């Protein structure tokens, strides 16, 4: 019998990309399942992006993740995209189909919703408040709306970006979107069921930084989540925990979206706990 020495290739294109930890968890998953897959972290500048996308096909890659600044530019190269990716207007995962066609998905928001589900929290008819209106906030807002949330309040420093996202939610989903300007010592809207920090505030090495909120308006009825995954237990989550809220970490979200990508590329159920554990180890939190 002939041996097959060819590995199935996956990876990530970004710039900057050196600090992107995705490969660590994907490779841990491949190893755990004994799959001959590799995940390569690749620096791709915007000018070189067309060549890189041609390489995806030329190298017969199984798929690729996109991070800054390619999540929107990639839309021009796809044959098909998911409903959520279409509404979000950005793609973080490309799958190469057997016929060579490129399918685009956005797993950032799906990872968020799955991390909530793992914690026993559903979105149906919930009031969601999101801090931030960038790429992560957009993906989370759309997926929460598609998962049945009743309304999504977006609080952002730049009000126009919050308004644009709130309008998108109203136009393209069944949920109601509302935009709020971020004021000093901002109160969390009283009806909030799920509060999420979708800004980079609190990210290593500035882990002492906190979103400017009146933390005493967080209640024990709320679920509070953070997109920041390093450290996994942020100052923001610590403040919420002090008020009795349930907390869900950004590391869980990252692991859940990584697991989705794994399944899209390999067709196999991802070893989520192993992938999550590997990330914890990577951040010195084993
Ligand atoms: P963007 O640059 O697209 O958006 C950043 C958002 O944060 C904007 O709304 C911006 O407000 C706001 N912001 C930044 N600094 C401040 C500040 N000092 N005060 C108030 N608001 C601020 O970034 P992304 O959305 O792509 O990423 C955000 C975070 O999400 C990153 O830390 C990223 O690592 C993380 N992430 C985590 C994932 C996971 O799986 N856990 C997945 C994807 C991202 P303004 O509009 O006013 O500039």
mmCIF file of C-alpha atoms and ligand atoms in Angstrom:
data_model
loop_
_atom_site.group_PDB
_atom_site.id
_atom_site.type_symbol
_atom_site.label_atom_id
_atom_site.label_comp_id
_atom_site.label_asym_id
_atom_site.label_seq_id
_atom_site.Cartn_x
_atom_site.Cartn_y
_atom_site.Cartn_z
ATOM 1 C CA UNK A 1 0.000 0.000 0.000
ATOM 2 C CA UNK A 2 1.325 3.471 -0.903
ATOM 3 C CA UNK A 3 1.921 5.797 2.024
ATOM 4 C CA UNK A 4 0.457 9.302 1.909
ATOM 5 C CA UNK A 5 3.094 11.821 2.953
ATOM 6 C CA UNK A 6 1.018 14.876 1.993
ATOM 7 C CA UNK A 7 -0.423 16.895 4.864
ATOM 8 C CA UNK A 8 -3.754 18.712 4.656
ATOM 9 C CA UNK A 9 -3.044 22.427 5.037
ATOM 10 C CA UNK A 10 -4.958 25.017 7.041
ATOM 11 C CA UNK A 11 -3.801 28.255 8.627
ATOM 12 C CA UNK A 12 -4.364 31.937 9.201
ATOM 13 C CA UNK A 13 -3.578 35.031 7.101
ATOM 14 C CA UNK A 14 -3.106 38.303 8.962
ATOM 15 C CA UNK A 15 -0.872 41.317 9.504
ATOM 16 C CA UNK A 16 0.140 41.563 12.275
ATOM 17 C CA UNK A 17 -0.271 37.873 13.032
ATOM 18 C CA UNK A 18 2.737 36.849 15.172
ATOM 19 C CA UNK A 19 0.732 36.880 18.426
ATOM 20 C CA UNK A 20 -2.268 34.949 17.061
ATOM 21 C CA UNK A 21 -2.727 31.809 19.241
ATOM 22 C CA UNK A 22 -5.233 29.967 17.001
ATOM 23 C CA UNK A 23 -2.672 27.517 15.589
ATOM 24 C CA UNK A 24 -1.845 26.190 19.034
ATOM 25 C CA UNK A 25 -5.402 25.003 19.655
ATOM 26 C CA UNK A 26 -6.084 23.756 16.111
ATOM 27 C CA UNK A 27 -2.853 21.718 16.057
ATOM 28 C CA UNK A 28 -3.711 20.282 19.497
ATOM 29 C CA UNK A 29 -7.048 19.172 18.050
ATOM 30 C CA UNK A 30 -5.431 17.605 14.960
ATOM 31 C CA UNK A 31 -2.943 15.735 17.131
ATOM 32 C CA UNK A 32 -5.639 14.491 19.524
ATOM 33 C CA UNK A 33 -7.607 12.981 16.632
ATOM 34 C CA UNK A 34 -4.483 11.703 14.826
ATOM 35 C CA UNK A 35 -5.255 13.776 11.726
ATOM 36 C CA UNK A 36 -2.542 14.544 9.177
ATOM 37 C CA UNK A 37 -3.486 18.229 9.176
ATOM 38 C CA UNK A 38 -1.253 21.270 9.761
ATOM 39 C CA UNK A 39 -2.121 24.844 10.766
ATOM 40 C CA UNK A 40 0.362 27.531 9.694
ATOM 41 C CA UNK A 41 0.335 31.123 10.966
ATOM 42 C CA UNK A 42 1.175 33.314 7.952
ATOM 43 C CA UNK A 43 1.961 37.008 7.599
ATOM 44 C CA UNK A 44 0.041 38.324 4.577
ATOM 45 C CA UNK A 45 -0.002 42.047 3.786
ATOM 46 C CA UNK A 46 -3.028 43.635 2.070
ATOM 47 C CA UNK A 47 -0.987 44.028 -1.176
ATOM 48 C CA UNK A 48 -0.122 40.316 -1.187
ATOM 49 C CA UNK A 49 -3.626 39.156 -0.282
ATOM 50 C CA UNK A 50 -4.702 38.330 -3.898
ATOM 51 C CA UNK A 51 -1.617 36.088 -4.295
ATOM 52 C CA UNK A 52 -2.277 34.458 -0.920
ATOM 53 C CA UNK A 53 -5.863 33.624 -1.921
ATOM 54 C CA UNK A 54 -4.589 32.132 -5.190
ATOM 55 C CA UNK A 55 -2.176 30.046 -3.072
ATOM 56 C CA UNK A 56 -5.106 28.652 -1.051
ATOM 57 C CA UNK A 57 -6.283 26.970 -4.264
ATOM 58 C CA UNK A 58 -2.833 26.262 -5.745
ATOM 59 C CA UNK A 59 -1.686 24.468 -2.567
ATOM 60 C CA UNK A 60 -4.988 22.576 -2.265
ATOM 61 C CA UNK A 61 -5.469 23.921 1.258
ATOM 62 C CA UNK A 62 -8.528 22.718 3.217
ATOM 63 C CA UNK A 63 -9.227 26.222 4.430
ATOM 64 C CA UNK A 64 -7.916 29.303 6.118
ATOM 65 C CA UNK A 65 -8.735 31.756 8.893
ATOM 66 C CA UNK A 66 -8.612 35.473 8.253
ATOM 67 C CA UNK A 67 -7.698 38.026 10.853
ATOM 68 C CA UNK A 68 -6.920 41.755 10.701
ATOM 69 C CA UNK A 69 -6.966 43.324 8.093
ATOM 70 C CA UNK A 70 -8.444 40.708 5.713
ATOM 71 C CA UNK A 71 -11.905 39.827 7.082
ATOM 72 C CA UNK A 72 -13.731 42.136 4.646
ATOM 73 C CA UNK A 73 -11.376 42.026 1.634
ATOM 74 C CA UNK A 74 -11.810 38.230 1.477
ATOM 75 C CA UNK A 75 -15.498 38.621 0.523
ATOM 76 C CA UNK A 76 -14.423 39.381 -3.076
ATOM 77 C CA UNK A 77 -12.818 35.943 -3.395
ATOM 78 C CA UNK A 78 -15.683 33.740 -2.204
ATOM 79 C CA UNK A 79 -18.101 31.651 -4.252
ATOM 80 C CA UNK A 80 -20.583 31.377 -1.387
ATOM 81 C CA UNK A 81 -21.039 32.629 2.194
ATOM 82 C CA UNK A 82 -23.251 31.834 5.166
ATOM 83 C CA UNK A 83 -26.287 33.930 6.077
ATOM 84 C CA UNK A 84 -24.521 35.306 9.167
ATOM 85 C CA UNK A 85 -21.342 36.175 7.241
ATOM 86 C CA UNK A 86 -23.500 37.935 4.677
ATOM 87 C CA UNK A 87 -25.224 40.078 7.339
ATOM 88 C CA UNK A 88 -22.034 40.715 9.328
ATOM 89 C CA UNK A 89 -20.213 41.629 6.112
ATOM 90 C CA UNK A 90 -17.031 39.876 7.245
ATOM 91 C CA UNK A 91 -15.580 36.365 7.111
ATOM 92 C CA UNK A 92 -13.018 34.814 9.462
ATOM 93 C CA UNK A 93 -13.077 31.259 8.059
ATOM 94 C CA UNK A 94 -12.807 30.014 4.480
ATOM 95 C CA UNK A 95 -13.532 26.402 3.597
ATOM 96 C CA UNK A 96 -12.308 24.946 0.298
ATOM 97 C CA UNK A 97 -15.038 22.659 -1.016
ATOM 98 C CA UNK A 98 -14.232 19.419 -2.856
ATOM 99 C CA UNK A 99 -14.977 21.124 -6.189
ATOM 100 C CA UNK A 100 -12.489 23.891 -5.301
ATOM 101 C CA UNK A 101 -15.169 26.505 -4.550
ATOM 102 C CA UNK A 102 -14.566 28.809 -1.571
ATOM 103 C CA UNK A 103 -17.201 29.065 1.187
ATOM 104 C CA UNK A 104 -16.983 31.849 3.775
ATOM 105 C CA UNK A 105 -18.244 31.697 7.353
ATOM 106 C CA UNK A 106 -17.924 33.975 10.368
ATOM 107 C CA UNK A 107 -17.420 31.842 13.480
ATOM 108 C CA UNK A 108 -16.601 34.689 15.934
ATOM 109 C CA UNK A 109 -20.218 35.319 16.963
ATOM 110 C CA UNK A 110 -21.130 31.622 16.782
ATOM 111 C CA UNK A 111 -18.286 30.919 19.215
ATOM 112 C CA UNK A 112 -19.757 33.506 21.569
ATOM 113 C CA UNK A 113 -23.251 31.983 21.424
ATOM 114 C CA UNK A 114 -21.845 28.467 21.946
ATOM 115 C CA UNK A 115 -19.770 29.582 24.940
ATOM 116 C CA UNK A 116 -23.001 30.931 26.483
ATOM 117 C CA UNK A 117 -24.809 27.654 25.738
ATOM 118 C CA UNK A 118 -22.017 25.706 27.460
ATOM 119 C CA UNK A 119 -22.661 27.875 30.528
ATOM 120 C CA UNK A 120 -26.387 27.048 30.338
ATOM 121 C CA UNK A 121 -27.387 30.469 28.973
ATOM 122 C CA UNK A 122 -29.720 30.798 25.962
ATOM 123 C CA UNK A 123 -30.446 33.884 23.868
ATOM 124 C CA UNK A 124 -34.169 33.422 23.291
ATOM 125 C CA UNK A 125 -36.033 36.707 24.001
ATOM 126 C CA UNK A 126 -33.021 38.042 25.921
ATOM 127 C CA UNK A 127 -31.915 41.670 26.254
ATOM 128 C CA UNK A 128 -28.270 41.900 25.233
ATOM 129 C CA UNK A 129 -25.994 44.889 25.902
ATOM 130 C CA UNK A 130 -22.732 45.086 23.963
ATOM 131 C CA UNK A 131 -19.831 47.425 24.767
ATOM 132 C CA UNK A 132 -18.090 48.280 21.483
ATOM 133 C CA UNK A 133 -19.121 48.348 17.826
ATOM 134 C CA UNK A 134 -16.055 46.914 16.043
ATOM 135 C CA UNK A 135 -15.670 43.583 14.250
ATOM 136 C CA UNK A 136 -16.179 41.365 17.309
ATOM 137 C CA UNK A 137 -19.227 43.367 18.457
ATOM 138 C CA UNK A 138 -20.748 43.153 14.987
ATOM 139 C CA UNK A 139 -20.369 39.363 14.813
ATOM 140 C CA UNK A 140 -21.743 38.919 18.346
ATOM 141 C CA UNK A 141 -24.693 41.278 17.781
ATOM 142 C CA UNK A 142 -25.756 39.502 14.579
ATOM 143 C CA UNK A 143 -25.424 35.976 16.014
ATOM 144 C CA UNK A 144 -27.294 36.927 19.208
ATOM 145 C CA UNK A 145 -30.097 38.347 17.052
ATOM 146 C CA UNK A 146 -30.175 35.212 14.837
ATOM 147 C CA UNK A 147 -30.234 33.062 18.010
ATOM 148 C CA UNK A 148 -33.460 34.779 19.143
ATOM 149 C CA UNK A 149 -32.396 37.743 21.295
ATOM 150 C CA UNK A 150 -35.191 40.303 21.657
ATOM 151 C CA UNK A 151 -33.077 43.417 21.586
ATOM 152 C CA UNK A 152 -29.467 44.418 21.329
ATOM 153 C CA UNK A 153 -28.213 47.674 22.885
ATOM 154 C CA UNK A 154 -24.858 48.824 21.530
ATOM 155 C CA UNK A 155 -22.798 51.191 23.664
ATOM 156 C CA UNK A 156 -19.807 52.684 21.843
ATOM 157 C CA UNK A 157 -17.342 55.542 22.257
ATOM 158 C CA UNK A 158 -17.944 56.547 18.621
ATOM 159 C CA UNK A 159 -21.733 56.851 18.494
ATOM 160 C CA UNK A 160 -21.960 56.708 14.665
ATOM 161 C CA UNK A 161 -20.499 53.161 14.667
ATOM 162 C CA UNK A 162 -23.037 52.047 17.301
ATOM 163 C CA UNK A 163 -25.831 53.593 15.208
ATOM 164 C CA UNK A 164 -24.662 51.815 12.071
ATOM 165 C CA UNK A 165 -24.651 48.444 13.871
ATOM 166 C CA UNK A 166 -28.040 49.082 15.531
ATOM 167 C CA UNK A 167 -29.528 49.888 12.096
ATOM 168 C CA UNK A 168 -28.049 46.686 10.651
ATOM 169 C CA UNK A 169 -29.697 44.645 13.432
ATOM 170 C CA UNK A 170 -33.084 46.317 12.835
ATOM 171 C CA UNK A 171 -32.886 45.909 9.040
ATOM 172 C CA UNK A 172 -31.461 42.395 8.699
ATOM 173 C CA UNK A 173 -32.725 40.507 11.783
ATOM 174 C CA UNK A 174 -35.905 40.191 13.857
ATOM 175 C CA UNK A 175 -34.282 41.814 16.918
ATOM 176 C CA UNK A 176 -34.408 45.486 17.824
ATOM 177 C CA UNK A 177 -31.087 47.348 17.769
ATOM 178 C CA UNK A 178 -30.466 50.457 19.886
ATOM 179 C CA UNK A 179 -27.385 52.710 19.917
ATOM 180 C CA UNK A 180 -26.141 54.485 23.042
ATOM 181 C CA UNK A 181 -23.245 56.928 23.404
ATOM 182 C CA UNK A 182 -20.717 55.743 25.988
ATOM 183 C CA UNK A 183 -20.779 58.186 28.938
ATOM 184 C CA UNK A 184 -18.431 58.296 31.943
ATOM 185 C CA UNK A 185 -19.426 55.906 34.745
ATOM 186 C CA UNK A 186 -22.101 54.513 32.400
ATOM 187 C CA UNK A 187 -24.975 52.574 33.981
ATOM 188 C CA UNK A 188 -25.720 49.148 32.503
ATOM 189 C CA UNK A 189 -29.296 49.287 31.076
ATOM 190 C CA UNK A 190 -31.545 47.840 33.797
ATOM 191 C CA UNK A 191 -33.278 45.260 31.574
ATOM 192 C CA UNK A 192 -29.952 43.695 30.481
ATOM 193 C CA UNK A 193 -29.817 39.877 30.682
ATOM 194 C CA UNK A 194 -26.446 39.477 28.950
ATOM 195 C CA UNK A 195 -23.664 42.080 29.044
ATOM 196 C CA UNK A 196 -20.558 41.683 26.903
ATOM 197 C CA UNK A 197 -17.342 43.646 26.656
ATOM 198 C CA UNK A 198 -16.543 43.524 22.918
ATOM 199 C CA UNK A 199 -13.715 46.072 23.130
ATOM 200 C CA UNK A 200 -10.033 45.282 23.617
ATOM 201 C CA UNK A 201 -9.996 47.013 27.048
ATOM 202 C CA UNK A 202 -8.313 44.704 29.593
ATOM 203 C CA UNK A 203 -6.172 42.861 27.041
ATOM 204 C CA UNK A 204 -2.672 41.812 28.130
ATOM 205 C CA UNK A 205 -0.444 43.708 29.000
ATOM 206 C CA UNK A 206 -3.053 46.372 30.072
ATOM 207 C CA UNK A 207 -4.983 43.863 32.153
ATOM 208 C CA UNK A 208 -5.654 46.445 34.885
ATOM 209 C CA UNK A 209 -7.773 48.545 32.466
ATOM 210 C CA UNK A 210 -11.564 48.390 32.872
ATOM 211 C CA UNK A 211 -14.435 49.571 30.639
ATOM 212 C CA UNK A 212 -15.800 52.800 32.174
ATOM 213 C CA UNK A 213 -19.035 51.567 33.820
ATOM 214 C CA UNK A 214 -20.961 51.981 37.057
ATOM 215 C CA UNK A 215 -20.258 48.387 38.145
ATOM 216 C CA UNK A 216 -22.877 48.572 40.895
ATOM 217 C CA UNK A 217 -25.535 48.496 38.147
ATOM 218 C CA UNK A 218 -24.517 44.898 37.326
ATOM 219 C CA UNK A 219 -26.909 42.503 39.081
ATOM 220 C CA UNK A 220 -26.792 38.839 40.030
ATOM 221 C CA UNK A 221 -29.500 38.184 37.376
ATOM 222 C CA UNK A 222 -27.095 39.087 34.579
ATOM 223 C CA UNK A 223 -24.647 36.974 32.583
ATOM 224 C CA UNK A 224 -21.462 38.912 31.873
ATOM 225 C CA UNK A 225 -18.979 37.968 29.165
ATOM 226 C CA UNK A 226 -15.731 39.334 27.763
ATOM 227 C CA UNK A 227 -14.179 38.912 24.312
ATOM 228 C CA UNK A 228 -10.703 39.467 25.755
ATOM 229 C CA UNK A 229 -9.140 35.988 26.046
ATOM 230 C CA UNK A 230 -5.742 36.825 27.526
ATOM 231 C CA UNK A 231 -6.031 36.893 30.475
ATOM 232 C CA UNK A 232 -9.045 34.602 30.446
ATOM 233 C CA UNK A 233 -10.406 35.958 33.736
ATOM 234 C CA UNK A 234 -10.325 39.719 33.128
ATOM 235 C CA UNK A 235 -10.808 42.561 35.621
ATOM 236 C CA UNK A 236 -14.180 43.167 33.934
ATOM 237 C CA UNK A 237 -15.324 39.611 34.715
ATOM 238 C CA UNK A 238 -13.967 39.934 38.272
ATOM 239 C CA UNK A 239 -16.113 43.067 38.864
ATOM 240 C CA UNK A 240 -19.169 41.222 37.523
ATOM 241 C CA UNK A 241 -18.473 38.170 39.672
ATOM 242 C CA UNK A 242 -18.258 40.413 42.766
ATOM 243 C CA UNK A 243 -21.869 41.513 42.024
ATOM 244 C CA UNK A 244 -22.993 37.875 41.780
ATOM 245 C CA UNK A 245 -23.306 37.738 37.969
ATOM 246 C CA UNK A 246 -22.577 34.550 36.012
ATOM 247 C CA UNK A 247 -19.404 35.023 33.949
ATOM 248 C CA UNK A 248 -18.347 33.571 30.596
ATOM 249 C CA UNK A 249 -14.771 34.065 29.381
ATOM 250 C CA UNK A 250 -13.406 35.151 26.002
ATOM 251 C CA UNK A 251 -11.134 32.110 26.064
ATOM 252 C CA UNK A 252 -14.224 29.885 25.962
ATOM 253 C CA UNK A 253 -15.497 31.896 22.979
ATOM 254 C CA UNK A 254 -12.154 31.528 21.206
ATOM 255 C CA UNK A 255 -12.094 27.765 21.822
ATOM 256 C CA UNK A 256 -15.697 27.384 20.583
ATOM 257 C CA UNK A 257 -15.015 29.279 17.360
ATOM 258 C CA UNK A 258 -11.810 27.273 16.876
ATOM 259 C CA UNK A 259 -13.822 24.079 17.311
ATOM 260 C CA UNK A 260 -16.282 25.243 14.637
ATOM 261 C CA UNK A 261 -13.422 25.910 12.218
ATOM 262 C CA UNK A 262 -11.956 22.485 13.002
ATOM 263 C CA UNK A 263 -15.231 20.765 12.098
ATOM 264 C CA UNK A 264 -15.711 22.858 8.948
ATOM 265 C CA UNK A 265 -12.271 21.817 7.663
ATOM 266 C CA UNK A 266 -12.014 18.198 8.854
ATOM 267 C CA UNK A 267 -15.664 17.116 8.952
ATOM 268 C CA UNK A 268 -14.988 15.695 12.438
ATOM 269 C CA UNK A 269 -16.296 16.671 15.853
ATOM 270 C CA UNK A 270 -13.650 18.854 17.507
ATOM 271 C CA UNK A 271 -12.043 17.838 20.824
ATOM 272 C CA UNK A 272 -13.164 21.137 22.392
ATOM 273 C CA UNK A 273 -11.911 20.488 25.945
ATOM 274 C CA UNK A 274 -8.435 19.542 24.680
ATOM 275 C CA UNK A 275 -8.263 22.644 22.480
ATOM 276 C CA UNK A 276 -9.425 24.897 25.327
ATOM 277 C CA UNK A 277 -6.969 23.328 27.761
ATOM 278 C CA UNK A 278 -4.126 23.900 25.297
ATOM 279 C CA UNK A 279 -5.027 27.604 25.118
ATOM 280 C CA UNK A 280 -5.054 27.833 28.938
ATOM 281 C CA UNK A 281 -1.591 26.260 29.035
ATOM 282 C CA UNK A 282 -0.402 28.655 26.338
ATOM 283 C CA UNK A 283 -1.466 31.634 28.465
ATOM 284 C CA UNK A 284 0.124 30.133 31.573
ATOM 285 C CA UNK A 285 -3.244 29.388 33.140
ATOM 286 C CA UNK A 286 -3.170 25.599 33.286
HETATM 287 P P1 LIG B 1 -12.063 46.686 16.520
HETATM 288 O O1 LIG B 1 -10.862 47.535 16.408
HETATM 289 O O2 LIG B 1 -12.846 46.375 15.292
HETATM 290 O O3 LIG B 1 -13.091 47.385 17.559
HETATM 291 C C1 LIG B 1 -12.660 47.849 18.790
HETATM 292 C C2 LIG B 1 -13.845 48.409 19.593
HETATM 293 O O4 LIG B 1 -13.380 48.740 20.888
HETATM 294 C C3 LIG B 1 -14.443 49.665 18.989
HETATM 295 O O5 LIG B 1 -15.822 49.677 19.228
HETATM 296 C C4 LIG B 1 -13.744 50.770 19.779
HETATM 297 O O6 LIG B 1 -14.501 51.961 19.879
HETATM 298 C C5 LIG B 1 -13.659 50.123 21.142
HETATM 299 N N1 LIG B 1 -12.574 50.667 21.973
HETATM 300 C C6 LIG B 1 -11.250 50.466 21.812
HETATM 301 N N2 LIG B 1 -10.563 51.101 22.777
HETATM 302 C C7 LIG B 1 -11.489 51.737 23.560
HETATM 303 C C8 LIG B 1 -11.415 52.549 24.719
HETATM 304 N N3 LIG B 1 -10.242 52.861 25.269
HETATM 305 N N4 LIG B 1 -12.561 52.998 25.270
HETATM 306 C C9 LIG B 1 -13.761 52.682 24.718
HETATM 307 N N5 LIG B 1 -13.893 51.921 23.611
HETATM 308 C C10 LIG B 1 -12.777 51.457 23.039
HETATM 309 O O7 LIG B 1 -11.590 45.363 17.250
HETATM 310 P P2 LIG B 1 -12.288 43.928 17.225
HETATM 311 O O8 LIG B 1 -13.739 44.104 17.404
HETATM 312 O O9 LIG B 1 -11.824 43.177 16.041
HETATM 313 O O10 LIG B 1 -11.629 43.221 18.493
HETATM 314 C C11 LIG B 1 -11.988 43.611 19.814
HETATM 315 C C12 LIG B 1 -11.439 42.579 20.788
HETATM 316 O O11 LIG B 1 -12.083 41.342 20.568
HETATM 317 C C13 LIG B 1 -9.927 42.300 20.654
HETATM 318 O O12 LIG B 1 -9.365 42.287 21.938
HETATM 319 C C14 LIG B 1 -9.893 40.903 20.028
HETATM 320 O O13 LIG B 1 -8.738 40.184 20.404
HETATM 321 C C15 LIG B 1 -11.134 40.285 20.645
HETATM 322 N N6 LIG B 1 -11.666 39.138 19.904
HETATM 323 C C16 LIG B 1 -11.879 37.984 20.617
HETATM 324 C C17 LIG B 1 -12.391 36.877 20.003
HETATM 325 C C18 LIG B 1 -12.607 35.636 20.800
HETATM 326 O O14 LIG B 1 -12.878 34.586 20.194
HETATM 327 N N7 LIG B 1 -12.541 35.689 22.123
HETATM 328 C C19 LIG B 1 -12.736 36.876 18.557
HETATM 329 C C20 LIG B 1 -12.509 38.155 17.917
HETATM 330 C C21 LIG B 1 -11.986 39.241 18.578
HETATM 331 P P3 LIG B 1 -14.501 53.083 18.703
HETATM 332 O O15 LIG B 1 -15.447 52.589 17.662
HETATM 333 O O16 LIG B 1 -14.970 54.304 19.381
HETATM 334 O O17 LIG B 1 -13.069 53.182 18.214
#
